[in-house]
Short mmCIF file of C-alpha atoms in Angstrom, two decimals:
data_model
loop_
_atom_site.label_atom_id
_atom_site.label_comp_id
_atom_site.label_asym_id
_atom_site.label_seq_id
_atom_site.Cartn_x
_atom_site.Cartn_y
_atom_site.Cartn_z
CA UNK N 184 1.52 -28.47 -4.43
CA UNK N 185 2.37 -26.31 -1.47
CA UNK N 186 5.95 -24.92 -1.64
CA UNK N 187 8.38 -26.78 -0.17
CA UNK N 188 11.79 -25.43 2.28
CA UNK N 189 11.50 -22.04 4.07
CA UNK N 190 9.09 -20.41 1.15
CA UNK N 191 5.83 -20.48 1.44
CA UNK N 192 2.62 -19.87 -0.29
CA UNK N 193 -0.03 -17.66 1.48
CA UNK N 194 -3.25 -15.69 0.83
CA UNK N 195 -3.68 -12.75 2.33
CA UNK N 196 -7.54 -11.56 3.12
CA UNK N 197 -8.17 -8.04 4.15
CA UNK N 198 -11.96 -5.89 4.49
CA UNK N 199 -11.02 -2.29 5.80
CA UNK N 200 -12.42 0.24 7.58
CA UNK N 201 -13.90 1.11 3.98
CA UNK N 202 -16.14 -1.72 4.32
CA UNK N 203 -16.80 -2.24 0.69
CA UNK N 204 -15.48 -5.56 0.18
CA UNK N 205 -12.86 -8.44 0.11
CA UNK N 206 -8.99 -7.90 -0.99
CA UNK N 207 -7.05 -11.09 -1.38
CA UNK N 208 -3.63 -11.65 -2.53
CA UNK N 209 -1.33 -14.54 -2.70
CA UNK N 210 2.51 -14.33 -2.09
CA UNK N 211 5.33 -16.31 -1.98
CA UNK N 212 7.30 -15.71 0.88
CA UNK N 213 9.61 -17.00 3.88
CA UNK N 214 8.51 -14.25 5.78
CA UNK N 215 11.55 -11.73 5.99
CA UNK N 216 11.78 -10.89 1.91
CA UNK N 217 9.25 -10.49 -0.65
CA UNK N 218 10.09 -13.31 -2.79
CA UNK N 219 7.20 -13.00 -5.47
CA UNK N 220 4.00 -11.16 -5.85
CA UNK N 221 0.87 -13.10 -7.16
CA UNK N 222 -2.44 -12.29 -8.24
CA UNK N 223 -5.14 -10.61 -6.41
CA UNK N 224 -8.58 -10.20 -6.89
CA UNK N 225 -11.28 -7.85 -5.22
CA UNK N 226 -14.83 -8.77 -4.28
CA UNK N 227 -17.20 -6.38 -3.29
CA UNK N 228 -19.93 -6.32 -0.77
CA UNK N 229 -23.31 -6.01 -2.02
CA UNK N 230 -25.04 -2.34 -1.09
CA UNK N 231 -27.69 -4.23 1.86
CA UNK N 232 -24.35 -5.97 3.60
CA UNK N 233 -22.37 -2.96 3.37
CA UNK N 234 -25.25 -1.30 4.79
CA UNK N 235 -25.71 -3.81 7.55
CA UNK N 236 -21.88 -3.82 8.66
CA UNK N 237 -22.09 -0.08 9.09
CA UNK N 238 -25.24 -0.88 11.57
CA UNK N 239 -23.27 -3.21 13.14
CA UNK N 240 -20.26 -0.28 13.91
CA UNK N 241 -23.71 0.72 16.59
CA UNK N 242 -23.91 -2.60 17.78
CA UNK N 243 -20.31 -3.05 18.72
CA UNK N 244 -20.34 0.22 20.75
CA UNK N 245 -21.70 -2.14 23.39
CA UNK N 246 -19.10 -4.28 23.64
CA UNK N 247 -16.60 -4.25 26.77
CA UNK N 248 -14.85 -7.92 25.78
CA UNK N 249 -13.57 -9.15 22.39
CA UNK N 250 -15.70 -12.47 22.91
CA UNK N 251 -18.83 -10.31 22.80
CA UNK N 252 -21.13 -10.21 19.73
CA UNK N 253 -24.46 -7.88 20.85
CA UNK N 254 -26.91 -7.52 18.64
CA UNK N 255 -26.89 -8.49 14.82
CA UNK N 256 -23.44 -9.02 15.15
CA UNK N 257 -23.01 -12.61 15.58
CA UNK N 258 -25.18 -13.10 12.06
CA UNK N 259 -22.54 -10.69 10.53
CA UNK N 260 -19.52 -12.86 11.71
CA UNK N 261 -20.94 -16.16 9.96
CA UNK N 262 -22.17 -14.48 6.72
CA UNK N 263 -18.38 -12.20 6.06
CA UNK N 264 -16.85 -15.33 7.15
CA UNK N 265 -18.57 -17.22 4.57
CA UNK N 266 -17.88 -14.04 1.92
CA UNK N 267 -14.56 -14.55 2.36
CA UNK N 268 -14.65 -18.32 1.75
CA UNK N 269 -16.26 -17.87 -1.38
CA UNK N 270 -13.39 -15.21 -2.33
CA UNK N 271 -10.85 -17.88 -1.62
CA UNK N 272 -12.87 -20.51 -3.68
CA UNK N 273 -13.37 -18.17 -6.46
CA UNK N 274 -10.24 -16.90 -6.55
CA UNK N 275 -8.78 -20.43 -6.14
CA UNK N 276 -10.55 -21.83 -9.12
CA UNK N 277 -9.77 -18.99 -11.37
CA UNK N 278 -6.28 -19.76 -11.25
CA UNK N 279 -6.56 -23.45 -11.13
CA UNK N 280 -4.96 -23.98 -7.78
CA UNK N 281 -6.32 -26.12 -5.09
CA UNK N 282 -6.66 -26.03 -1.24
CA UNK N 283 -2.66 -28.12 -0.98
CA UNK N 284 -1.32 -25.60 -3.45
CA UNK N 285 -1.79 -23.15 -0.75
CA UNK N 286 0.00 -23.24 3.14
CA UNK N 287 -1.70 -20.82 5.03
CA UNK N 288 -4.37 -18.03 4.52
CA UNK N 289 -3.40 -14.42 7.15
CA UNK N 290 -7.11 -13.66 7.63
CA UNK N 291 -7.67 -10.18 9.22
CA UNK N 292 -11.81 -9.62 9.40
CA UNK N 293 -13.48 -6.76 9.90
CA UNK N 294 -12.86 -4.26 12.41
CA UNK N 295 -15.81 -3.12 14.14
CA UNK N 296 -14.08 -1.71 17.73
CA UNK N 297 -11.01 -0.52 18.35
CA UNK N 298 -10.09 1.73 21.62
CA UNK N 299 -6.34 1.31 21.59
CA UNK N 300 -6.70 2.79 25.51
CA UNK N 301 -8.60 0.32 26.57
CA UNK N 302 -6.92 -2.54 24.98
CA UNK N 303 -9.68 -3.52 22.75
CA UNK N 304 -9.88 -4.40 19.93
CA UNK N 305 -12.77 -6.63 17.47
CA UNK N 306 -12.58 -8.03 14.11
CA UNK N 307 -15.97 -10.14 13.20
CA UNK N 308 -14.52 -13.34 11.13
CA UNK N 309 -14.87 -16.96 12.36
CA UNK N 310 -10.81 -18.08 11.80
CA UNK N 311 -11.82 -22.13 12.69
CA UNK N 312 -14.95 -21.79 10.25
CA UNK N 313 -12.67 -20.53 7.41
CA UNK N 314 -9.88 -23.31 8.18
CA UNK N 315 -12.58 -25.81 8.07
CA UNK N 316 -14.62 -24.75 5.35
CA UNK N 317 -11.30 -24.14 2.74
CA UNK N 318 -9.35 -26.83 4.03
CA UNK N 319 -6.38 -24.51 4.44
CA UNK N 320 -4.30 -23.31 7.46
CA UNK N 321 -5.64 -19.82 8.74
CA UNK N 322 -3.40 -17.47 10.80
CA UNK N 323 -5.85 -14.78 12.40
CA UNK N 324 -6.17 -12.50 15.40
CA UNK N 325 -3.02 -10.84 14.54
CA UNK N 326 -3.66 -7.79 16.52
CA UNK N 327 -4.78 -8.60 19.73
CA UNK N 328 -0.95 -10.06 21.11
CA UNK N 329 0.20 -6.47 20.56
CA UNK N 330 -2.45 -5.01 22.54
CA UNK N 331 -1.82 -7.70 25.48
CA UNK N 332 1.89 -6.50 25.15
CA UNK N 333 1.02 -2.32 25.87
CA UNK N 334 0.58 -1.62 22.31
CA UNK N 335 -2.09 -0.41 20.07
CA UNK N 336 -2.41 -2.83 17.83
CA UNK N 337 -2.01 -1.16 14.76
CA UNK N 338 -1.23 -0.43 12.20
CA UNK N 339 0.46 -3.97 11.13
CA UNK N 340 1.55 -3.32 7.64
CA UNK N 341 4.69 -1.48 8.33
CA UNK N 342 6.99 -4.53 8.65
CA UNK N 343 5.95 -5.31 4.97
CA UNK N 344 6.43 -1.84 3.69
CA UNK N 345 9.75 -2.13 4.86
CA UNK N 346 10.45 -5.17 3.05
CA UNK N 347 8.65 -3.75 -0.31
CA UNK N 348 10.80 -0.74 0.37
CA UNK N 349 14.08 -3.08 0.55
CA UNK N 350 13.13 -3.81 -2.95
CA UNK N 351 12.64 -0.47 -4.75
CA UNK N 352 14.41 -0.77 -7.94
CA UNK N 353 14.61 1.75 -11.06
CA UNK N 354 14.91 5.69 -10.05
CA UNK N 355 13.77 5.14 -6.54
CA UNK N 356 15.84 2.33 -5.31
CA UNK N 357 17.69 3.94 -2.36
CA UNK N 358 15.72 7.30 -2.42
CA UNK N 359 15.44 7.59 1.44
CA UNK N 360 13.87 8.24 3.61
CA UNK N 361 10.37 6.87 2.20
CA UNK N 362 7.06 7.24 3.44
CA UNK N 363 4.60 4.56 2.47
CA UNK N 364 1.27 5.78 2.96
CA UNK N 365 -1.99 3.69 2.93
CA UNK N 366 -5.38 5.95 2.48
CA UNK N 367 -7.88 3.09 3.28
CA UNK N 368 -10.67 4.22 5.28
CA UNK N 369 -8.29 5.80 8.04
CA UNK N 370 -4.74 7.07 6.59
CA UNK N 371 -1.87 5.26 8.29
CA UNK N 372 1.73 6.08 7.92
CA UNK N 373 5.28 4.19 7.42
CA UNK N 374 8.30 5.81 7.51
CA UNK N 375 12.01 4.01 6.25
CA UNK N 376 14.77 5.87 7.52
CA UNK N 377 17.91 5.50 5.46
CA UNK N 378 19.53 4.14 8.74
CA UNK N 379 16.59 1.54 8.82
CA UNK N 380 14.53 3.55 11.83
CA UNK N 381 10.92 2.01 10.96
CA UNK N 382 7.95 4.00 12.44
CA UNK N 383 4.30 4.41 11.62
CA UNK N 384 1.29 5.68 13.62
CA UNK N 385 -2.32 6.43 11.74
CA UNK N 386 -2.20 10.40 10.07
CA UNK N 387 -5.92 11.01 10.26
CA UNK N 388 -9.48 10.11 8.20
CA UNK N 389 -8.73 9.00 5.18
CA UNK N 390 -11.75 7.83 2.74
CA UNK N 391 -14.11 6.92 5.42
CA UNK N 392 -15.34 10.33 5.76
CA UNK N 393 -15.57 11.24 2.15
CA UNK N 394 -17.36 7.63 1.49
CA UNK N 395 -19.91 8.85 3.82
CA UNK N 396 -20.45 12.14 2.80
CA UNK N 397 -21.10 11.12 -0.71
CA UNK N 398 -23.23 8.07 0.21
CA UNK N 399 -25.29 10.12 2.43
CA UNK N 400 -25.55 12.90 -0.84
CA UNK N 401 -25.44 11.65 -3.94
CA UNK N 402 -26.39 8.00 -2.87
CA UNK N 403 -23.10 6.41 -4.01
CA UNK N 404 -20.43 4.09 -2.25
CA UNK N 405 -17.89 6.73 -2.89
CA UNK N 406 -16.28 9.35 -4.93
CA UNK N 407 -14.35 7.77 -8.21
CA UNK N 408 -11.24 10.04 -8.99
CA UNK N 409 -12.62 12.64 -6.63
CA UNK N 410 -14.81 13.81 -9.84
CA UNK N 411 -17.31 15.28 -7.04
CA UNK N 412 -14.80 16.82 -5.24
CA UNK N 413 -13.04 18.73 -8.48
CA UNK N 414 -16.49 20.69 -8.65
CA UNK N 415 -16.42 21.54 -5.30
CA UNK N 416 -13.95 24.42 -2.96
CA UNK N 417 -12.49 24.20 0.50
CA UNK N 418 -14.15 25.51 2.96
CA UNK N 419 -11.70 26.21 5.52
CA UNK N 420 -13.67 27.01 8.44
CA UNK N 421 -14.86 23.49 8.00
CA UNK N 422 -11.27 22.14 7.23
CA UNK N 423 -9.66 24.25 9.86
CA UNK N 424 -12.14 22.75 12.28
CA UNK N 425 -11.31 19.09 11.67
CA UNK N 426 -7.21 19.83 11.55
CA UNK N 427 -7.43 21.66 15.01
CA UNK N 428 -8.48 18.54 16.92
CA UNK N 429 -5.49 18.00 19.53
CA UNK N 430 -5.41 14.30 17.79
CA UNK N 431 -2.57 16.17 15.25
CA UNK N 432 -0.34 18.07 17.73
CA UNK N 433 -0.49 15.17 20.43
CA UNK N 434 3.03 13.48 20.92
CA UNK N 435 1.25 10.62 21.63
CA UNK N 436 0.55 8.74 18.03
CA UNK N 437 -2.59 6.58 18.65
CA UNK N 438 -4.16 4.42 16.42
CA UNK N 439 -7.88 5.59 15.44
CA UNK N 440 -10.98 4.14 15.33
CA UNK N 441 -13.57 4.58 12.49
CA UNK N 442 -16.11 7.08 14.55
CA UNK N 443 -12.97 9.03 16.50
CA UNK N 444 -13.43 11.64 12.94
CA UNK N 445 -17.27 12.08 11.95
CA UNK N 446 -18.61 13.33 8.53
CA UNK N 447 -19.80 17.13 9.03
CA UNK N 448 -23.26 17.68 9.29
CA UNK N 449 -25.97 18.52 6.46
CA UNK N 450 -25.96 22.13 6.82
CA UNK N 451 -22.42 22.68 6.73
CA UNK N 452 -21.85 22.10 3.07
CA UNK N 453 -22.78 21.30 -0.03
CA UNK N 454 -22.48 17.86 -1.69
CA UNK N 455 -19.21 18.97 -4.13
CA UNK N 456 -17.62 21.54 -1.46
CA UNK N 457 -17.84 18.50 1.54
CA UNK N 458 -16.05 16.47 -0.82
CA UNK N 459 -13.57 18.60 -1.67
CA UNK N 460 -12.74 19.80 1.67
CA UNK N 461 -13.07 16.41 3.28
CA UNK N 462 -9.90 15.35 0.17
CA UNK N 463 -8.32 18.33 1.25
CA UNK N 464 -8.29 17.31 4.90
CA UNK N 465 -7.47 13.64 4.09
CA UNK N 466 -4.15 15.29 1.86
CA UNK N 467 -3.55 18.07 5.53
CA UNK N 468 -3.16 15.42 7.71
CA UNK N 469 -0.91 13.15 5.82
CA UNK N 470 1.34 16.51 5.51
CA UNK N 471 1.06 17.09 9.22
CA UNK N 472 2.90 13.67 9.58
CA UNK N 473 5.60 15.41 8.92
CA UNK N 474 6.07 17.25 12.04
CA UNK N 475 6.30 13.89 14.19
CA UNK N 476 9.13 12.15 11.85
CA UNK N 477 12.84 11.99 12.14
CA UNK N 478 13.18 13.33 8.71
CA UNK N 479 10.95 14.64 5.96
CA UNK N 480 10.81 11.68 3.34
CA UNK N 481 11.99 12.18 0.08
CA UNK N 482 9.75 9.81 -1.52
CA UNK N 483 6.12 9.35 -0.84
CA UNK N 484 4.75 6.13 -2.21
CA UNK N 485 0.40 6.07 -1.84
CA UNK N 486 -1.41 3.09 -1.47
CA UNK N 487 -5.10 1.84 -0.95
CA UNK N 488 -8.34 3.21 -2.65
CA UNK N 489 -7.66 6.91 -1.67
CA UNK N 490 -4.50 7.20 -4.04
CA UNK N 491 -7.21 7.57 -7.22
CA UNK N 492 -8.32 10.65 -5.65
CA UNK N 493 -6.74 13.27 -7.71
CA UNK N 494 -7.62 16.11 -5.35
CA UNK N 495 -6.17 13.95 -2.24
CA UNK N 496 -3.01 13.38 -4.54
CA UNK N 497 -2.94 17.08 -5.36
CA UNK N 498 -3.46 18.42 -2.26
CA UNK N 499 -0.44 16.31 -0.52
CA UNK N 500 2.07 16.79 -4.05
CA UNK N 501 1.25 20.90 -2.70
CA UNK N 502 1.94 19.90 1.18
CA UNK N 503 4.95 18.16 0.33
CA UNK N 504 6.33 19.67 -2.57
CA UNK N 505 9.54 21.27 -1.40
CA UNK N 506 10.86 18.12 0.40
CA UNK N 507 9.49 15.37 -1.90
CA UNK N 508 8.18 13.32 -4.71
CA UNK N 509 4.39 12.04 -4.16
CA UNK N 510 3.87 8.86 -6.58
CA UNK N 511 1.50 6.23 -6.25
CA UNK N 512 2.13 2.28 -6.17
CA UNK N 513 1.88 1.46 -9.49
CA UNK N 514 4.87 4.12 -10.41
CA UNK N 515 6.96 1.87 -8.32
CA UNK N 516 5.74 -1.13 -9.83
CA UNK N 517 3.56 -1.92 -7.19
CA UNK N 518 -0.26 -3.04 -6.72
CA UNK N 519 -1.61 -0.33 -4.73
CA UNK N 520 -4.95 -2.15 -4.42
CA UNK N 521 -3.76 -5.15 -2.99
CA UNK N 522 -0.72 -3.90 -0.63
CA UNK N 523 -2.83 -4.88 2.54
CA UNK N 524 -3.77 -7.89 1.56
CA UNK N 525 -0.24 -8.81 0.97
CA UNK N 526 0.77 -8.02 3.68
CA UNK N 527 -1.86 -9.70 5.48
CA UNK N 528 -0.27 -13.11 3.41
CA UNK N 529 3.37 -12.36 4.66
CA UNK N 530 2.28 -11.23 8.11
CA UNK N 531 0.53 -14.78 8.43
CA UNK N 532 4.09 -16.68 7.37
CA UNK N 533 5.65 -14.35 9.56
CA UNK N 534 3.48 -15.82 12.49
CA UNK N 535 4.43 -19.04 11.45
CA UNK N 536 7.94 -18.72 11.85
CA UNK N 537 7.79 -16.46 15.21
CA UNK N 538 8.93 -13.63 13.41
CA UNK N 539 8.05 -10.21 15.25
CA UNK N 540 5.26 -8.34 13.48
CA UNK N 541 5.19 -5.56 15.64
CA UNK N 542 8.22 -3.07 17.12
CA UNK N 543 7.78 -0.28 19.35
CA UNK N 544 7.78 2.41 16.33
CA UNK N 545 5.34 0.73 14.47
CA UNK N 546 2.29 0.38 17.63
CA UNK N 547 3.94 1.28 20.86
CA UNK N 548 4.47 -2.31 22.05
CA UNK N 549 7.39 -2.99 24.59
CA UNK N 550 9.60 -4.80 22.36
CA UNK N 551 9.25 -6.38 18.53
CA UNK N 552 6.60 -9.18 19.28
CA UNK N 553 4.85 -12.00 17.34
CA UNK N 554 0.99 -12.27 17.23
CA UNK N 555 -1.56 -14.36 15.54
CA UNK N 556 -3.87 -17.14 16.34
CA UNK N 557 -3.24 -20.67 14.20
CA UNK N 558 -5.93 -22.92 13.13
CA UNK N 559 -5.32 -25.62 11.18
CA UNK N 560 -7.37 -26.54 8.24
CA UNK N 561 -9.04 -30.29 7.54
CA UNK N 562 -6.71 -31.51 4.70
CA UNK N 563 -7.58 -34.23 2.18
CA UNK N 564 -5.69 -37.39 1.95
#
């Protein structure tokens, strides 16, 4: 059964800006520490819905109020909605645990909009269809308090790398400061101060644009290890070109959508030399994170899909070599995969209890605030 006292058992569900599937995780948690890590499981989108949510990033240009759904993008909500139920029932059954083992699911959706500027910001995923179908408290909506509050609403996984940080054990506990870094689709920062400053602002594209250069070339999702891109060369007029945009040197930090960076254009490069330049960039603009922290970290931990790169994870070990160590999440005994979703889980307890989720280093709001929309799920008995 569901755990009883101050710890609780959530599931954490999280589709990126990647777009190529489902990340859950469960975790134990009362919402301040970490107090165990579960399982986690990834399901994939099949190639024609992957396709289809990408169509629907043209649809949701159109929209000028979160409530809006033009186009095919009211289908979209019901089927991902019902993609992640199945993930939950799937996963559920593989580890022979039912809907009252579980007391609330942090459900994020996908992000198809987000124009920090203008205060908007969409995630397609029906919250009260997913309560009702699992039978299981859902905690969703998380960013859109933020944004009401004068901040960007995002990125939200800081407050959980700070608490995964807390807990560094081995040859890194205490090796501050530490920069988690998550290379999903867009590359988002956290820094840990020794002193216990907490900031974290997005860095720049992260796989998105190398996805898409590869799917357009080669006709695959994306590039596994960065094999394409170890064939290819920088091209640095090309490079140069993307790490000139003002979105680098602006004091402002701003949280970016999906289409604010766009894959280059046919003629500019070959398949293997777009790759590699587009790692190269990705690996750039992590380093040129550096200029807007307190202190250079001495530890860089990488998370999400972009850490199997080997040419991103080169490329930043060069940029970052004379200041710090560059390891990925599993070298700190850590799930790299499912980091997100995890913190999708104890951002959703954290709700629960009114805990803030958001500070002014993290996405600009005023002051540390709370967020998240509550549905309750139709228990049995």
């Amino acid at each position: 059964m569901a755990k009883e006292g101050k710890v609780k058992r959530a599931i954490g569900l999280m589709s990126g800006t990647s777009m190529d599937g489902v990340d859950l995780a469960l975790v134990d948690t009362d919402g301040d520490a970490v107090v165990a890590r579960g399982p986690s499981r990834f399901t994939p989108y099949e190639a024609g819905f992957r396709k289809r949510l990408e169509a629907g990033l043209e649809d949701a240009k159109q929209i000028t109020r979160r409530e809006e759904r033009p186009g095919d993008l009211a289908g979209l909500e019901t089927e991902l909605t019902d993609r992640h139920a199945a993930a939950v029932e799937a996963f559920l059954a593989h580890e022979k645990l039912g809907a009252g083992d579980i007391d609330v699911i942090g459900f994020h959706g996908q992000t198809v909009l987000h124009r920090p500027r203008q205060g908007l910001t969409v995630q397609l995923g029906d919250g009260a269809g997913l309560a009702a179908r699992l039978g299981i408290d859902v905690v969703h909506d998380l960013r859109a308090r933020d944004m009401e509050l004068g901040g960007q609403g995002a990125p939200l996984a800081p407050a959980y790398h700070r608490a995964l940080a807390a807990g560094l054990s081995g040859e890194w506990e205490g090796k501050m400061p530490v920069a988690f870094v998550n290379i999903g689709g867009i590359s988002n920062i956290t820094y840990i101060g020794a002193d216990g400053t907490l900031l974290a602002f997005d860095s720049g594209p992260g796989n998105a644009l190398i996805d898409q250069w590869v799917a357009r070339h080669a006709g695959i999702p994306y590039d596994s290890g960065g094999a394409i891109a170890s064939e290819g060369r920088v091209l640095s007029g090309l490079a140069n070109r993307y790490l000139s945009s003002p979105f680098f040197t602006a004091t402002e930090r701003i949280s970016l959508d999906r289409n604010d960076f766009l894959p280059p254009e046919d003629y500019e490069a070959g398949l293997e030399d777009g790759a590699r330049t587009l790692a190269f960039v990705t690996a750039a603009s992590i380093g040129k994170a550096q200029a807007h922290l307190p202190e250079k970290p001495k530890l860089w931990v990488l998370t999400g899909g972009g850490r199997h790169n080997r040419m991103v994870v080169e490329d930043l070990t060069v940029a970052t070599r004379h200041t710090g160590q560059v390891i990925i999440a599993e070298d700190a005994g850590l799930n790299g995969d499912s980091i997100e979703a995890e913190a999708w889980a104890w951002l959703a307890v954290r709700s629960l209890v009114g805990l803030p989720i958001t500070y002014p280093g993290t996405t600009g709001v005023k002051a540390p605030a709370t967020g998240g929309v509550l549905v309750r799920g139709r228990r049995a008995g």
